[in-house]
Each structure stands twice: as C-alpha cells, then as structure tokens.
C-alpha cells in the first residue's frame, strides 16, 4: 500500500510494527497535524464503524486506540507551536463513567501548543474533582469530553451542579465528543447552564472558542 493508506491501515489493524518509520516518512511529506487529521483519524473512524456494525471486537478496538495514541505521541513534538503563552488556564477531563480519551488528549495538545495551560485530569472524572481542580488552578474555563450517549446526561448533571455551586457565571464550559450534537449543546444545555457553554466539533474549534472566550 502507498504510505498514507498504509498508515491509516495500521490504525485500523492495530499494527504497531514499522509505525514510527512510516510516521517519519510521512513527516517528510506533510505536517504532523495533517497526518493526524486526514490519515490517523480516518483510521479511527473506520474502527468506530466496524465496531458499531459488529464487525470488530472490543479488544481490537483497544489495540487500534493504543496504536493511535503511540502515533500521536510520536507526532506531537513535530507539531507547530505558537509563541503565545499565558492565554489562560483550562481544566480538561473525560466525564464520569467514560474512558475515551483520544479526542480529549488532542484538545490538550492543540490548546497547549497555542498558549494555554491545560490541566488534564484524565478519564472518568466526577464533577467534584473537576471543580476542585478548577478552583486550585484558578481556571478560566472547564472542558469536558464524553463519547458515550450516557455522557451527554452526565454533562447536563455536571452543569446543574455548577449552577448550584454558583460557579456558572465565572466558569465558561467547553464540551466535545462524538455523542454530542451542536443543537443539544446550543439549545438544551444552554438552557440548563447559567453561564456560557459551547460545543466544539473538533480540537480546532475548541481552540477558536477558547480564544473567543478569553478575548
Ligand atoms: Co468506545 N465507543 N466503548 N472504546 N469507542 C464509541 C464511542 C462508540 C460510538 C463505538 C460504536 O458503537 N460505534 C460507542 C458509543 C455508543 C454510545 O454510547 N451510543 C462505544 C462503546 C459502546 C464503548 C463501550 C461501552 C464498549 C463496551 O465495553 N461494550 C466501552 C465504554 C467504556 C466506558 O467508557 N465506560 C468502550 C471502550 C472503548 C475502548 C477502551 C476500546 C476505546 C477507547 C480507548 C481510549 O480512548 N483510550 C474505544 C474507542 C477507540 C472507540 C471509538 C471506536 C473511537 C473513539 C476515538 O478515539 N475517536 C468510538 C467510535 C466513534 O467515536 N465513532 C467508540 C477518535 C477521537 C479523536 O475522536 O474522541 O470524538 P473523538 O474526539 C474528536 C471530537 O469529538 C472532538 O475533538 C476530537 C477531534 O479533534 N472532541 C472535543 C472530543 N472531546 C472534546 C472536548 C472538547 C472539544 C472537542 O472540549 C472540551
């Protein structure tokens, strides 16, 4: 297979052998971000489709995710970094009950490379931990990721908890993850939250929204 198709295939097959050599070859042709967005994420999408249609079993999905993570880690030092610093602090987490973290970690990378301090709490984080971290780090915003449909419910509960703690007006919230839709966030969740809540389709929209929030 040609290089970029082979790389995409490696994600789908969860095949780590020769990955770094292929990534280095790819880096000689395209910027790191383009490799992630156009090639590796296409592979993850196929994995999701295969799993969703019952053609791929969970352990293989996990292998693909691990290869994806290694690939992103290998590309990360090659990503463009802006000189801007001190644009603000965001606490980032995957919500309670949800283990998916590839998207969240991409958001971390993109924001960190573009002048934000990111406090990445990891996966399965209850709102109490997220809010303690936000206080401790004097965060300017909270970012929550979730890929399961049930995570959209958790997000709603989290926003209600932030309202009841009186934190809504000072903490804008950024939400993302495959189970969310723009209209659910902009219509339903905006109704619930007393502060500002926005939906990011991908990590770049997350960056644009953070820039708009901090402006
Ligand atoms: Co899971 N899984 N999974 N899984 N998994 C999904 C989400 C699913 C849609 C697959 C499917 O059925 N087609 C499905 C959810 C169905 C639903 O809820 N309706 C599903 C399921 C069912 C499950 C389990 C329940 C399976 C089981 O145990 N029977 C289980 C859940 C465990 C749990 O969470 N409690 C499970 C487990 C796993 C693995 C562990 C094997 C693995 C995760 C490994 C890991 O993350 N470390 C995994 C994977 C890899 C997937 C799919 C295939 C790929 C997810 C991914 O990494 N995509 C996924 C299929 C899919 O999403 N269609 C699936 C690439 C990533 C870059 O995209 O995270 O969407 P994403 O991030 C995007 C944007 O959404 C956005 O930016 C990124 C792009 O720039 N974004 C943000 C994300 N977060 C953001 C936050 C922001 C801003 C933007 O601001 C804060």
Tab-separated table of C-alpha atoms and ligand atoms in Angstrom:
chain	number	residue	atom	x	y	z
A	1	UNK	CA	0.000	0.000	0.000
A	2	UNK	CA	1.123	3.612	-0.522
A	3	UNK	CA	2.452	5.309	2.622
A	4	UNK	CA	-0.637	7.202	3.796
A	5	UNK	CA	-3.023	4.360	3.095
A	6	UNK	CA	-0.652	2.051	4.942
A	7	UNK	CA	-0.634	4.371	7.948
A	8	UNK	CA	-4.413	4.515	8.007
A	9	UNK	CA	-4.456	0.736	7.740
A	10	UNK	CA	-2.078	0.420	10.710
A	11	UNK	CA	-4.619	2.238	12.881
A	12	UNK	CA	-7.473	0.024	11.702
A	13	UNK	CA	-5.437	-3.168	12.139
A	14	UNK	CA	-3.813	-2.038	15.403
A	15	UNK	CA	-0.471	-2.840	13.845
A	16	UNK	CA	2.438	-1.193	15.625
A	17	UNK	CA	5.385	-2.756	13.739
A	18	UNK	CA	7.019	-0.199	11.433
A	19	UNK	CA	4.719	2.556	12.664
A	20	UNK	CA	7.434	5.030	13.616
A	21	UNK	CA	9.328	4.564	10.353
A	22	UNK	CA	6.135	5.239	8.414
A	23	UNK	CA	5.347	8.278	10.519
A	24	UNK	CA	8.839	9.667	9.960
A	25	UNK	CA	8.446	9.138	6.223
A	26	UNK	CA	5.033	10.826	6.358
A	27	UNK	CA	6.512	13.787	8.245
A	28	UNK	CA	8.869	14.399	5.344
A	29	UNK	CA	5.808	14.945	3.141
A	30	UNK	CA	3.139	16.528	5.327
A	31	UNK	CA	2.791	18.487	8.566
A	32	UNK	CA	2.114	16.437	11.700
A	33	UNK	CA	-1.385	17.828	12.189
A	34	UNK	CA	-2.426	16.992	8.677
A	35	UNK	CA	-1.251	13.411	9.204
A	36	UNK	CA	-3.378	13.167	12.337
A	37	UNK	CA	-6.475	14.808	10.869
A	38	UNK	CA	-6.520	13.295	7.412
A	39	UNK	CA	-4.932	9.899	7.904
A	40	UNK	CA	-4.993	8.685	11.502
A	41	UNK	CA	-8.470	9.996	12.344
A	42	UNK	CA	-9.798	8.419	9.168
A	43	UNK	CA	-8.468	5.110	10.517
A	44	UNK	CA	-10.195	5.644	13.868
A	45	UNK	CA	-13.418	6.449	12.082
A	46	UNK	CA	-13.262	3.131	10.249
A	47	UNK	CA	-12.618	1.386	13.578
A	48	UNK	CA	-15.752	3.035	15.011
A	49	UNK	CA	-17.818	1.998	12.001
A	50	UNK	CA	-16.558	-1.603	12.118
A	51	UNK	CA	-17.188	-1.840	15.855
A	52	UNK	CA	-20.596	-0.210	15.531
A	53	UNK	CA	-21.662	-2.699	12.875
A	54	UNK	CA	-20.399	-5.687	14.846
A	55	UNK	CA	-17.502	-6.439	12.513
A	56	UNK	CA	-14.801	-5.674	15.058
A	57	UNK	CA	-14.485	-6.856	18.640
A	58	UNK	CA	-13.611	-4.618	21.553
A	59	UNK	CA	-10.041	-5.877	22.218
A	60	UNK	CA	-9.160	-4.937	18.643
A	61	UNK	CA	-10.689	-1.501	19.096
A	62	UNK	CA	-8.437	-1.106	22.123
A	63	UNK	CA	-5.388	-2.130	20.084
A	64	UNK	CA	-6.260	0.430	17.427
A	65	UNK	CA	-6.640	3.071	20.127
A	66	UNK	CA	-3.220	2.203	21.535
A	67	UNK	CA	-1.588	2.487	18.120
A	68	UNK	CA	-3.386	5.794	17.579
A	69	UNK	CA	-2.030	7.069	20.891
A	70	UNK	CA	1.534	5.986	20.060
A	71	UNK	CA	1.255	7.657	16.673
A	72	UNK	CA	0.033	10.938	18.167
A	73	UNK	CA	2.795	10.810	20.805
A	74	UNK	CA	5.366	10.323	18.054
A	75	UNK	CA	3.998	13.237	16.016
A	76	UNK	CA	3.428	15.616	18.906
A	77	UNK	CA	6.993	17.035	19.090
A	78	UNK	CA	6.729	17.878	15.393
A	79	UNK	CA	3.631	19.993	15.734
A	80	UNK	CA	3.670	23.712	15.223
A	81	UNK	CA	3.719	25.648	18.441
A	82	UNK	CA	2.748	29.267	18.701
A	83	UNK	CA	4.935	31.615	20.727
A	84	UNK	CA	1.905	32.927	22.546
A	85	UNK	CA	1.826	31.934	26.188
A	86	UNK	CA	-0.305	32.644	29.199
A	87	UNK	CA	-3.544	32.884	27.265
A	88	UNK	CA	-5.428	31.220	30.115
A	89	UNK	CA	-5.926	28.006	32.030
A	90	UNK	CA	-8.418	25.260	31.263
A	91	UNK	CA	-9.202	22.168	33.282
A	92	UNK	CA	-9.914	19.285	30.939
A	93	UNK	CA	-11.447	15.889	31.709
A	94	UNK	CA	-13.394	12.998	30.301
A	95	UNK	CA	-16.573	12.835	32.355
A	96	UNK	CA	-17.562	10.264	34.958
A	97	UNK	CA	-18.148	6.771	33.585
A	98	UNK	CA	-16.393	7.394	30.270
A	99	UNK	CA	-12.934	6.053	29.369
A	100	UNK	CA	-12.499	7.578	25.914
A	101	UNK	CA	-9.571	9.966	25.923
A	102	UNK	CA	-8.009	10.226	22.461
A	103	UNK	CA	-10.094	13.257	21.487
A	104	UNK	CA	-9.608	14.943	24.847
A	105	UNK	CA	-5.858	14.459	24.602
A	106	UNK	CA	-5.850	16.009	21.124
A	107	UNK	CA	-7.649	19.020	22.565
A	108	UNK	CA	-4.952	19.171	25.258
A	109	UNK	CA	-2.190	19.135	22.629
A	110	UNK	CA	-3.803	21.793	20.433
A	111	UNK	CA	-4.546	24.145	23.324
A	112	UNK	CA	-1.143	23.616	24.972
A	113	UNK	CA	0.627	24.294	21.687
A	114	UNK	CA	-1.331	27.504	21.293
A	115	UNK	CA	-0.637	29.291	24.522
A	116	UNK	CA	-2.989	27.721	27.068
A	117	UNK	CA	-2.139	25.993	30.326
A	118	UNK	CA	-4.062	22.753	30.328
A	119	UNK	CA	-4.747	20.777	33.482
A	120	UNK	CA	-5.647	17.383	32.046
A	121	UNK	CA	-7.321	15.305	34.737
A	122	UNK	CA	-7.734	12.153	32.668
A	123	UNK	CA	-10.765	9.920	32.302
A	124	UNK	CA	-13.843	9.062	34.414
A	125	UNK	CA	-13.679	12.277	36.383
A	126	UNK	CA	-16.535	13.193	38.695
A	127	UNK	CA	-17.611	16.814	38.660
A	128	UNK	CA	-16.357	17.332	42.226
A	129	UNK	CA	-12.788	16.586	41.111
A	130	UNK	CA	-13.114	18.781	38.042
A	131	UNK	CA	-14.363	21.695	40.118
A	132	UNK	CA	-11.711	21.263	42.837
A	133	UNK	CA	-9.046	21.385	40.144
A	134	UNK	CA	-10.673	24.449	38.594
A	135	UNK	CA	-10.509	26.237	41.962
A	136	UNK	CA	-6.995	25.070	42.737
A	137	UNK	CA	-5.626	26.189	39.385
A	138	UNK	CA	-7.841	29.278	39.156
A	139	UNK	CA	-9.031	28.005	35.811
A	140	UNK	CA	-10.589	30.333	33.263
A	141	UNK	CA	-12.670	27.533	31.754
A	142	UNK	CA	-13.649	23.901	32.127
A	143	UNK	CA	-13.563	21.452	29.235
A	144	UNK	CA	-15.456	18.179	29.322
A	145	UNK	CA	-15.228	15.360	26.840
A	146	UNK	CA	-17.505	12.359	26.515
A	147	UNK	CA	-18.196	9.850	23.762
A	148	UNK	CA	-20.965	7.748	25.229
A	149	UNK	CA	-24.575	8.767	24.917
A	150	UNK	CA	-24.862	8.481	28.693
A	151	UNK	CA	-22.050	11.047	28.992
A	152	UNK	CA	-24.334	13.671	27.499
A	153	UNK	CA	-26.597	13.130	30.504
A	154	UNK	CA	-23.625	13.316	32.872
A	155	UNK	CA	-22.622	16.608	31.263
A	156	UNK	CA	-26.069	18.005	31.890
A	157	UNK	CA	-25.904	16.945	35.547
A	158	UNK	CA	-22.441	18.490	35.816
A	159	UNK	CA	-23.717	21.811	34.518
A	160	UNK	CA	-26.580	21.694	37.030
A	161	UNK	CA	-24.066	21.034	39.795
A	162	UNK	CA	-22.016	24.028	38.655
A	163	UNK	CA	-25.156	26.163	38.762
A	164	UNK	CA	-25.976	25.056	42.276
A	165	UNK	CA	-22.440	25.781	43.448
A	166	UNK	CA	-22.700	29.266	41.961
A	167	UNK	CA	-19.785	28.617	39.619
A	168	UNK	CA	-21.598	29.056	36.334
A	169	UNK	CA	-21.121	32.773	35.889
A	170	UNK	CA	-17.357	32.618	36.320
A	171	UNK	CA	-16.625	29.344	34.522
A	172	UNK	CA	-17.356	29.031	30.838
A	173	UNK	CA	-17.646	25.413	29.739
A	174	UNK	CA	-16.426	23.809	26.548
A	175	UNK	CA	-17.951	20.480	25.571
A	176	UNK	CA	-16.937	17.959	22.948
A	177	UNK	CA	-17.102	14.314	21.994
A	178	UNK	CA	-18.770	12.136	19.438
A	179	UNK	CA	-22.053	11.624	21.303
A	180	UNK	CA	-22.835	15.323	21.470
A	181	UNK	CA	-24.509	17.392	18.819
A	182	UNK	CA	-24.280	21.102	18.340
A	183	UNK	CA	-28.006	21.536	18.764
A	184	UNK	CA	-28.089	19.537	22.030
A	185	UNK	CA	-25.415	21.818	23.486
A	186	UNK	CA	-26.588	25.097	21.989
A	187	UNK	CA	-30.283	24.534	22.665
A	188	UNK	CA	-30.777	22.075	25.526
A	189	UNK	CA	-27.633	22.547	27.584
A	190	UNK	CA	-27.506	26.314	27.110
A	191	UNK	CA	-30.972	26.395	28.665
A	192	UNK	CA	-29.688	24.476	31.673
A	193	UNK	CA	-26.435	26.301	32.344
A	194	UNK	CA	-26.453	29.767	33.823
A	195	UNK	CA	-23.037	30.553	32.350
A	196	UNK	CA	-21.594	30.149	28.887
A	197	UNK	CA	-21.487	26.681	27.370
A	198	UNK	CA	-20.183	25.954	23.899
A	199	UNK	CA	-19.820	22.958	21.646
A	200	UNK	CA	-16.605	22.139	19.814
A	201	UNK	CA	-16.815	19.722	16.919
A	202	UNK	CA	-13.066	19.190	16.985
A	203	UNK	CA	-9.937	20.351	18.750
A	204	UNK	CA	-9.537	23.366	16.453
A	205	UNK	CA	-12.995	24.633	17.149
A	206	UNK	CA	-12.087	24.152	20.818
A	207	UNK	CA	-9.119	26.466	20.305
A	208	UNK	CA	-11.202	29.063	18.457
A	209	UNK	CA	-13.823	29.005	21.186
A	210	UNK	CA	-11.218	29.365	23.921
A	211	UNK	CA	-9.680	32.306	22.059
A	212	UNK	CA	-13.127	33.904	21.766
A	213	UNK	CA	-13.873	33.249	25.440
A	214	UNK	CA	-10.596	34.770	26.602
A	215	UNK	CA	-10.763	37.774	24.273
B	1	LIG	CO1	-15.723	3.008	22.623
B	1	LIG	N1	-17.490	3.528	21.964
B	1	LIG	N2	-16.554	1.960	24.009
B	1	LIG	N3	-13.919	2.445	23.030
B	1	LIG	N4	-15.182	3.785	21.009
B	1	LIG	C1	-17.549	4.513	20.892
B	1	LIG	C2	-17.635	5.949	21.441
B	1	LIG	C3	-18.861	4.076	20.094
B	1	LIG	C4	-19.559	5.215	19.330
B	1	LIG	C5	-18.490	2.917	19.148
B	1	LIG	C6	-19.644	2.419	18.320
B	1	LIG	O1	-20.527	1.778	18.850
B	1	LIG	N5	-19.663	2.681	17.035
B	1	LIG	C7	-19.712	3.515	21.253
B	1	LIG	C8	-20.639	4.509	21.993
B	1	LIG	C9	-22.073	4.227	21.745
B	1	LIG	C10	-22.994	5.083	22.530
B	1	LIG	O2	-22.807	5.500	23.637
B	1	LIG	N6	-24.090	5.328	21.880
B	1	LIG	C11	-18.647	2.969	22.176
B	1	LIG	C12	-18.877	1.980	23.169
B	1	LIG	C13	-20.251	1.374	23.190
B	1	LIG	C14	-17.878	1.579	24.085
B	1	LIG	C15	-18.034	0.590	25.258
B	1	LIG	C16	-19.331	0.738	26.082
B	1	LIG	C17	-17.911	-0.826	24.686
B	1	LIG	C18	-18.115	-1.952	25.675
B	1	LIG	O3	-17.465	-2.013	26.701
B	1	LIG	N7	-19.025	-2.798	25.333
B	1	LIG	C19	-16.786	0.916	26.093
B	1	LIG	C20	-17.083	2.086	27.046
B	1	LIG	C21	-16.275	2.084	28.274
B	1	LIG	C22	-16.553	3.352	29.092
B	1	LIG	O4	-16.294	4.436	28.621
B	1	LIG	N8	-17.094	3.165	30.262
B	1	LIG	C23	-15.848	1.412	25.033
B	1	LIG	C24	-14.463	1.291	25.108
B	1	LIG	C25	-13.585	1.727	24.130
B	1	LIG	C26	-12.080	1.426	24.118
B	1	LIG	C27	-11.465	1.407	25.523
B	1	LIG	C28	-11.852	0.075	23.472
B	1	LIG	C29	-11.553	2.535	23.160
B	1	LIG	C30	-11.133	3.837	23.874
B	1	LIG	C31	-9.660	3.949	24.116
B	1	LIG	C32	-9.281	5.330	24.567
B	1	LIG	O5	-9.894	6.334	24.296
B	1	LIG	N9	-8.201	5.361	25.286
B	1	LIG	C33	-12.807	2.861	22.350
B	1	LIG	C34	-12.789	3.537	21.092
B	1	LIG	C35	-11.426	3.776	20.496
B	1	LIG	C36	-13.973	3.974	20.443
B	1	LIG	C37	-14.140	4.594	19.033
B	1	LIG	C38	-14.019	3.438	18.028
B	1	LIG	C39	-13.176	5.687	18.624
B	1	LIG	C40	-13.097	6.869	19.588
B	1	LIG	C41	-11.931	7.765	19.233
B	1	LIG	O6	-10.915	7.736	19.892
B	1	LIG	N10	-12.078	8.541	18.141
B	1	LIG	C42	-15.608	5.192	19.132
B	1	LIG	C43	-16.307	5.324	17.801
B	1	LIG	C44	-16.694	6.756	17.472
B	1	LIG	O7	-16.356	7.699	18.149
B	1	LIG	N11	-17.456	6.905	16.450
B	1	LIG	C45	-16.179	4.415	20.244
B	1	LIG	C46	-11.041	9.467	17.695
B	1	LIG	C47	-11.115	10.753	18.532
B	1	LIG	C48	-10.058	11.743	18.080
B	1	LIG	O8	-12.390	11.310	18.310
B	1	LIG	O9	-12.922	11.423	20.799
B	1	LIG	O10	-14.672	12.009	19.038
B	1	LIG	P1	-13.265	11.977	19.455
B	1	LIG	O11	-12.705	13.488	19.509
B	1	LIG	C49	-12.906	14.412	18.462
B	1	LIG	C50	-14.133	15.298	18.678
B	1	LIG	O12	-15.221	14.606	19.234
B	1	LIG	C51	-13.620	16.431	19.494
B	1	LIG	O13	-12.273	16.586	19.077
B	1	LIG	C52	-11.757	15.370	18.526
B	1	LIG	C53	-11.221	15.646	17.126
B	1	LIG	O14	-10.405	16.768	17.056
B	1	LIG	N12	-13.607	16.366	20.949
B	1	LIG	C54	-13.574	17.513	21.687
B	1	LIG	C55	-13.603	15.331	21.795
B	1	LIG	N13	-13.571	15.754	23.056
B	1	LIG	C56	-13.558	17.092	23.026
B	1	LIG	C57	-13.540	18.027	24.071
B	1	LIG	C58	-13.552	19.377	23.718
B	1	LIG	C59	-13.550	19.778	22.388
B	1	LIG	C60	-13.575	18.855	21.356
B	1	LIG	O15	-13.520	20.357	24.632
B	1	LIG	C61	-13.500	20.049	25.998
